Amino acid sequence: MNSTRWKKPSLDDPIQFIKGVGPKKALLLQKLQLKAIEDLLYFLPFRYEDRSQLKTISNLIPDEFATFIAEVTSSGIIYMGRRKRVFEVIFQDETGTTRAKFFRFNETNMMKKFQTGEKLIVFGKPTVNKRNQLEIVHPDTERITDETTVPLEIGKIVPVYHTTEGLHQKSIRNILNNVLEKYLPLVEEVIPEDLLLRHKFLSRSEAFNQVHFPASEDHTAKDLAKFKTPAQKRLIFEELFLIQTGLAFKKKHAGEIQTGTAFKTRGDLIKHFINLLPFQLTKAQKRVLADIMEDLEKEKPMNRLIQGDVGCGKTIVALITLFTGVDNEKQTALMVPTEILAEQHYLNIRPYCDALGIELALVTGTLKGKEREAVYQDIESGKTRITIGTHSLVQKEIKFKNLGLAVVDEQHRFGVLQREALGKKGNNPHLLIMTATPIPRSLALTIYGDMDVSLLDEFPPGRQLITTQVFYEKQQDKAYELMESQIKLGRQAFVVCPLIEESELMDLKAAVTIFESIQERFPELSVCLIHGKLKKEERQKIMARFLKKEIKVLVSTTVIEVGIDIPNATVMIIEHAERFGLAQLHQLRGRVGRGKHASHCLLVSYFPISEEGKARMRAMQTSRDGFDIAEEDLKIRGPGDFMGTRQSGLPILKIANLIRDIKILDVARKEAFALIDRDPNLKNSENQLLKNAVQRLLGNHLSLMETI
Ligand code: ADP
Ligand code: MG
């Protein structure tokens, strides 16, 4: 036996184990977040170059990558201007000549490489220069010798990886080649065999092999670009399948692990409350409430998401749910993202609570001293039945006596952790999540895949048309004229000022400037400024005066974004609209069109506007439907940044793309849920590797470690 200890190779091995990776390259690779072998397997090319088809020089097309074989007829340094040295090579084949230019080079190496008469394979993108000639800047070249076929670079489809300074594309290709050679045999299959057979998937190791170094057939290059090769499809499926298996597992077992309290529903309190309402519930509200009541009647805690566009009447649904908790002698809580919204809910709910004799409390960050102590005391003693608050609800100091139900409004503003923290304040309370952010189905299935979902897809009757217009730069006057004419008709207006940076103070400064210029321009109008730095009392006063129509124009920072309900307001001016995200614009627009009158959303934009900015303006003008807008947003931004998905517990996807791969997602989801039905605990031996992989992928995200 050898004295040095031999360790079995594994995919967790550090990258230094690979031939060609010394300490220096390892550091560079670390910059790319590559530490273990497995990271490298998943370090997928971000594009491919098709070098498999040989061209001739006369067939070169500007701006199209091409590979051709040619002879060097001359080479050397030329000067462009006085200082700029360029290395130029003239290539020739039987059809013609073309030139290549190198701006960064080592003269000795170049002279050696490009000797006259040398025959090379050249790969590059010809462009047309100022003198209207074709030239190729920095082509890749490879010598042709009789016995060697060039291994990785030429004559095939070549992967292109993201790289970092000091690490050449060629080195990365070499490293990956070495990784695959040594470690592919260690790649274990995670998809159960029957699934592999039914879908005719490639094996996992073959998929890795081909995704890095695709064998080329006629259509391969095109398929690669569309992520449609068998290797890509297999890896995409795998990623989505693992996530969905985790979600299916979690959903299946949530009820077994947690037992809460079954509620009696539709009690007298609720009937009483519904009688107090000045309107009839919509069909959609009734349907969603029926879903909720069915959940509440079970011991398994409710875990339901309500999706409903801005203004469709989620608050009433929340209230009836809260009152059901109260009717069952439990404490309940409503968590919302901003203080203003918490205050507004409090003011709205208060009359009903007073009429029904229910103790209500408001908890926000501004609560101080004796008042705070008293409020906390009443929550702890159980006297308070409904607590409304911001995320300050989850702080340590707040202890509920018997929290049985929690509602979280505008969920996308909270992370999973806050949501779970609120749940931990009680003994497996029923949980209702409400979001006005229309999450595209594909994302919803991934982020909220373990929740039950109800759609509130109907607006209360008499909803008004909202016209959306974009005004560029100097046209802003027109927007304000329109505002003035609406105010003359007795209506009111919001003017929202942009987010400057992540700094509230900067926002405020911009808002003050806009506020002052509006005041100056319309001295006879009562204009008021509201922002997050104002004291609670002052804000409440302003909101109350606005509601009473004493204030005509409310200038605001984005604090009013969510939830504010002023039916008489018919104008929403958004200053610097180009700086807002689509979801935010849509939310803001939802503040108007809530009363009897047609409304206007006026987007004032300033140059320069990015392409994305323009796309957002267009999307706002063409659609009022939140789901369309969300799909559009997802396309413009990509799933990574979509509306706080980073914090919502979605693992970062390595290869799948929730827009492009929606079909694969559907199949993966179906298969995953079917599998968990067949083998709820993933006990069967053929599912062991799958189980490990799910744990590895989702352990941190879904607290699966505790549950499997
Ligand atoms: P969101 O879903 O954005 O939270 P809200 O709950 O604030 O919407 O409701 C928007 C407006 O619609 C409120 O003024 C509310 O009183 C009103 N509303 C809710 N349900 C109905 C209904 N069934 N009929 C008429 N008006 C309703
Ligand atoms: Mg709301």
XYZ file of C-alpha atoms in Angstrom, residues 15-16 18-35 40 164-175 178:
34
model
C -10.821 22.451 -8.708
C -7.091 22.183 -8.060
C -7.821 19.099 -12.277
C -4.934 18.863 -14.664
C -3.999 22.374 -15.745
C -5.354 24.151 -12.681
C -2.635 25.464 -10.433
C -3.020 27.930 -7.572
C -3.093 30.902 -9.922
C -5.829 29.580 -12.178
C -7.735 28.348 -9.158
C -7.899 31.913 -7.878
C -9.123 33.184 -11.213
C -11.748 30.455 -11.338
C -12.857 31.381 -7.858
C -13.626 34.825 -9.148
C -16.175 33.104 -11.358
C -17.608 31.372 -8.264
C -16.065 28.091 -9.336
C -14.666 26.119 -6.435
C -17.479 23.469 -13.301
C -12.412 36.882 -16.225
C -9.280 38.870 -16.875
C -6.205 36.694 -17.080
C -8.094 33.544 -17.925
C -8.233 32.713 -21.597
C -11.177 31.156 -23.295
C -8.803 28.435 -24.442
C -7.724 27.630 -20.884
C -11.292 27.307 -19.728
C -12.053 24.966 -22.597
C -9.025 22.901 -21.718
C -9.939 22.781 -18.070
C -10.016 17.675 -18.474
